[in-house]
Amino acid sequence: MALQPKYKHVVFLIIVGLLGWAVPGAGHLAINKKTHAFIIFLTIAVTFIVGLYIGSLAVIDSVGSKPWYAAQVMNSPAVVILGHISSKGGYDVYGRPGEIGQIYTSIAGLLNLLCIVNAVYWAHIFRAANEQE
Amino acid sequence: MITVSFILASFVRPEMIGVNPQSMLWLLPLVAAISIVYKTTKIPAIKFTTFLKEVVILFSSIVIFMIITAGVLYTMAWLLTE
């Protein structure tokens, strides 16, 4: 049995949200906002990589700093893999590099959360506008 | 291969950043990233000049507000400790 348009729309919104989480900017790409997608991907990826470069893999700490880790995971599910590597590797970071690295990677994750919400919102708005026409 | 190893090695050892006033400059790239992403989510159709102008305005606003906040906190600390 085919899905009703209302449920199709909800499924599409969920897919947009999941794409945006999987790869920063992919949610915007799904709604045909290519420039937005490119800018979001570049900015969030660079911010996250700079954070990792400054503080090393040790800034992704799923055991000792759970609130920061929760924000970092919003970058992409791939962060879970990095967290696993980090916990097995015995990496350590202290002081200012640890702080800056954690702040950069976590802010990148929170920015991606903003982008996910924005992509889902625009997907909903565009659909509503199309239905009115 | 050596290049790849060198790049990967950069991510397993933290950089040396001292606790000094200069380390506060690390906030500037972060503010730039926040400004760019925030304005990307706010502007439906991006035109380079308009987008750049909006980003620069937001970046400046955040930095100026942080400088004012730092000044107020510094003055309060000075008044309380003198």
Short mmCIF file of C-alpha atoms in Angstrom, two decimals:
data_model
loop_
_atom_site.label_atom_id
_atom_site.label_comp_id
_atom_site.label_asym_id
_atom_site.label_seq_id
_atom_site.Cartn_x
_atom_site.Cartn_y
_atom_site.Cartn_z
CA MET A 1 0.00 0.00 0.00
CA ALA A 2 1.37 3.42 -0.98
CA LEU A 3 2.03 5.98 1.75
CA GLN A 4 -0.32 8.93 2.07
CA PRO A 5 1.17 12.32 1.05
CA LYS A 6 1.22 13.46 4.70
CA TYR A 7 3.32 10.47 5.76
CA LYS A 8 5.52 10.82 2.66
CA HIS A 9 6.21 14.38 3.76
CA VAL A 10 7.13 13.28 7.30
CA VAL A 11 9.43 10.57 5.92
CA PHE A 12 11.07 13.16 3.64
CA LEU A 13 11.65 15.51 6.60
CA ILE A 14 13.24 12.66 8.58
CA ILE A 15 15.47 11.78 5.60
CA VAL A 16 16.55 15.44 5.27
CA GLY A 17 17.40 15.52 8.98
CA LEU A 18 19.35 12.25 8.85
CA LEU A 19 21.25 13.35 5.73
CA GLY A 20 22.17 16.61 7.44
CA TRP A 21 23.50 14.65 10.41
CA ALA A 22 25.37 12.07 8.28
CA VAL A 23 27.23 14.72 6.27
CA PRO A 24 27.08 18.43 7.20
CA GLY A 25 25.25 20.28 4.43
CA ALA A 26 23.68 17.16 2.87
CA GLY A 27 20.27 18.13 4.25
CA HIS A 28 20.42 21.40 2.32
CA LEU A 29 21.62 19.52 -0.76
CA ALA A 30 18.53 17.31 -0.53
CA ILE A 31 16.31 20.39 -0.78
CA ASN A 32 18.37 21.72 -3.71
CA LYS A 33 20.22 24.45 -1.78
CA LYS A 34 23.64 23.72 -3.27
CA THR A 35 25.40 26.95 -2.26
CA HIS A 36 24.13 26.62 1.31
CA ALA A 37 25.23 22.98 1.40
CA PHE A 38 28.73 23.82 0.16
CA ILE A 39 29.24 26.67 2.65
CA ILE A 40 27.89 24.61 5.56
CA PHE A 41 30.00 21.56 4.71
CA LEU A 42 33.20 23.57 4.28
CA THR A 43 32.76 25.68 7.44
CA ILE A 44 31.73 22.86 9.77
CA ALA A 45 34.33 20.41 8.43
CA VAL A 46 37.14 22.97 8.75
CA THR A 47 36.06 23.97 12.29
CA PHE A 48 35.90 20.32 13.38
CA ILE A 49 39.26 19.43 11.77
CA VAL A 50 40.95 22.49 13.30
CA GLY A 51 39.62 21.40 16.72
CA LEU A 52 41.01 17.90 16.22
CA TYR A 53 44.33 19.29 15.00
CA ILE A 54 44.72 21.56 18.04
CA GLY A 55 43.64 19.11 20.72
CA SER A 56 44.26 15.74 18.98
CA LEU A 57 41.83 12.81 18.97
CA ALA A 58 41.81 12.98 22.78
CA VAL A 59 39.26 15.84 22.68
CA ILE A 60 36.64 13.25 21.68
CA ASP A 61 36.16 11.65 25.08
CA SER A 62 32.98 9.59 25.37
CA VAL A 63 33.74 8.61 28.97
CA GLY A 64 35.25 11.59 30.79
CA SER A 65 33.38 14.45 29.14
CA LYS A 66 29.94 13.27 28.09
CA PRO A 67 28.27 16.70 27.56
CA TRP A 68 31.04 17.75 25.14
CA TYR A 69 30.82 14.37 23.43
CA ALA A 70 27.06 14.77 22.94
CA ALA A 71 27.69 18.07 21.11
CA GLN A 72 30.55 16.54 19.07
CA VAL A 73 28.37 13.63 17.90
CA MET A 74 26.03 16.16 16.23
CA ASN A 75 28.79 16.67 13.61
CA SER A 76 28.28 13.22 12.14
CA PRO A 77 27.81 9.60 13.26
CA ALA A 78 31.47 9.15 12.22
CA VAL A 79 32.41 10.92 15.47
CA VAL A 80 31.28 7.78 17.33
CA ILE A 81 33.97 5.83 15.45
CA LEU A 82 36.56 8.51 16.28
CA GLY A 83 35.46 8.34 19.94
CA HIS A 84 35.97 4.58 19.88
CA ILE A 85 39.46 4.99 18.38
CA SER A 86 40.24 7.70 20.94
CA SER A 87 39.14 5.57 23.91
CA LYS A 88 41.21 2.57 22.72
CA GLY A 89 44.26 4.60 21.78
CA GLY A 90 45.05 6.04 25.21
CA TYR A 91 45.43 9.61 23.92
CA ASP A 92 45.68 12.44 26.45
CA VAL A 93 45.37 16.20 26.25
CA TYR A 94 45.47 18.78 29.03
CA GLY A 95 45.35 22.55 29.42
CA ARG A 96 44.62 25.13 26.75
CA PRO A 97 44.93 22.81 23.67
CA GLY A 98 42.34 20.48 25.23
CA GLU A 99 39.97 23.36 25.97
CA ILE A 100 40.29 24.93 22.53
CA GLY A 101 40.00 21.58 20.72
CA GLN A 102 36.93 20.60 22.71
CA ILE A 103 35.27 23.99 22.15
CA TYR A 104 35.97 23.94 18.39
CA THR A 105 34.69 20.38 17.83
CA SER A 106 31.63 20.89 20.06
CA ILE A 107 30.68 24.23 18.50
CA ALA A 108 31.01 22.60 15.06
CA GLY A 109 28.54 19.95 16.22
CA LEU A 110 26.08 22.50 17.58
CA LEU A 111 26.33 24.50 14.35
CA ASN A 112 25.48 21.33 12.43
CA LEU A 113 22.47 20.80 14.71
CA LEU A 114 21.34 24.33 13.77
CA CYS A 115 21.78 23.43 10.08
CA ILE A 116 19.83 20.18 10.48
CA VAL A 117 16.91 22.04 12.08
CA ASN A 118 17.13 24.71 9.37
CA ALA A 119 17.13 22.16 6.51
CA VAL A 120 14.12 20.33 7.97
CA TYR A 121 12.30 23.64 8.50
CA TRP A 122 12.96 24.78 4.92
CA ALA A 123 11.93 21.37 3.56
CA HIS A 124 8.63 21.74 5.40
CA ILE A 125 8.11 25.37 4.33
CA PHE A 126 8.82 24.67 0.65
CA ARG A 127 6.40 21.75 0.67
CA ALA A 128 3.69 23.88 2.29
CA ALA A 129 4.31 26.66 -0.28
CA ASN A 130 4.10 24.15 -3.17
CA GLU A 131 0.82 22.79 -1.86
CA GLN A 132 -0.69 26.30 -1.69
CA GLU A 133 0.20 27.08 -5.33
CA MET B 1 52.98 7.65 2.24
CA ILE B 2 55.21 9.78 4.45
CA THR B 3 52.92 12.77 3.83
CA VAL B 4 49.83 10.75 4.85
CA SER B 5 51.60 9.51 7.99
CA PHE B 6 52.66 13.07 8.83
CA ILE B 7 49.08 14.36 8.41
CA LEU B 8 47.64 11.54 10.56
CA ALA B 9 50.32 12.09 13.21
CA SER B 10 49.16 15.73 13.50
CA PHE B 11 45.86 14.46 14.92
CA VAL B 12 47.27 12.25 17.67
CA ARG B 13 49.47 14.84 19.37
CA PRO B 14 48.03 18.13 20.66
CA GLU B 15 49.50 21.43 19.56
CA MET B 16 51.54 23.49 22.03
CA ILE B 17 49.40 26.46 23.06
CA GLY B 18 50.39 28.37 26.16
CA VAL B 19 48.03 29.97 28.67
CA ASN B 20 48.70 33.56 27.62
CA PRO B 21 46.67 36.51 26.29
CA GLN B 22 47.59 35.62 22.70
CA SER B 23 45.77 32.27 23.02
CA MET B 24 42.51 34.23 23.22
CA LEU B 25 42.96 35.01 19.52
CA TRP B 26 41.83 31.43 18.83
CA LEU B 27 38.29 32.67 19.38
CA LEU B 28 38.41 34.68 16.12
CA PRO B 29 38.24 31.71 13.67
CA LEU B 30 35.47 30.23 15.79
CA VAL B 31 33.47 33.47 15.70
CA ALA B 32 33.98 33.56 11.92
CA ALA B 33 32.64 29.99 11.61
CA ILE B 34 29.62 30.81 13.78
CA SER B 35 28.90 33.97 11.76
CA ILE B 36 29.16 32.16 8.41
CA VAL B 37 26.96 29.20 9.37
CA TYR B 38 24.38 31.33 11.17
CA LYS B 39 24.01 33.70 8.22
CA THR B 40 23.83 30.73 5.81
CA THR B 41 20.79 29.47 7.71
CA LYS B 42 19.18 32.93 7.72
CA ILE B 43 19.60 34.00 4.09
CA PRO B 44 17.38 31.99 1.66
CA ALA B 45 19.16 33.15 -1.52
CA ILE B 46 22.90 33.76 -1.16
CA LYS B 47 24.50 36.57 -3.14
CA PHE B 48 28.21 36.92 -2.44
CA THR B 49 28.38 40.65 -1.58
CA THR B 50 25.24 40.68 0.59
CA PHE B 51 26.31 37.48 2.34
CA LEU B 52 29.83 38.78 2.99
CA LYS B 53 28.45 42.06 4.36
CA GLU B 54 26.05 40.24 6.71
CA VAL B 55 28.81 37.92 7.93
CA VAL B 56 31.22 40.80 8.57
CA ILE B 57 28.54 42.73 10.50
CA LEU B 58 27.73 39.71 12.70
CA PHE B 59 31.42 38.88 13.21
CA SER B 60 32.17 42.48 14.25
CA SER B 61 29.11 42.62 16.55
CA ILE B 62 30.16 39.47 18.40
CA VAL B 63 33.80 40.57 18.76
CA ILE B 64 32.88 44.11 19.90
CA PHE B 65 30.35 42.74 22.42
CA MET B 66 32.98 40.33 23.78
CA ILE B 67 35.52 43.17 24.12
CA ILE B 68 32.94 45.29 25.99
CA THR B 69 32.06 42.34 28.26
CA ALA B 70 35.75 41.68 28.94
CA GLY B 71 36.24 45.38 29.77
CA VAL B 72 33.28 45.42 32.17
CA LEU B 73 34.47 42.23 33.92
CA TYR B 74 38.03 43.56 34.15
CA THR B 75 36.79 46.85 35.65
CA MET B 76 34.59 45.01 38.16
CA ALA B 77 37.49 42.76 39.19
CA TRP B 78 39.74 45.81 39.53
CA LEU B 79 37.15 47.69 41.66
CA LEU B 80 36.56 44.69 43.91
CA THR B 81 40.21 43.90 44.49
CA GLU B 82 41.63 47.47 44.83
#
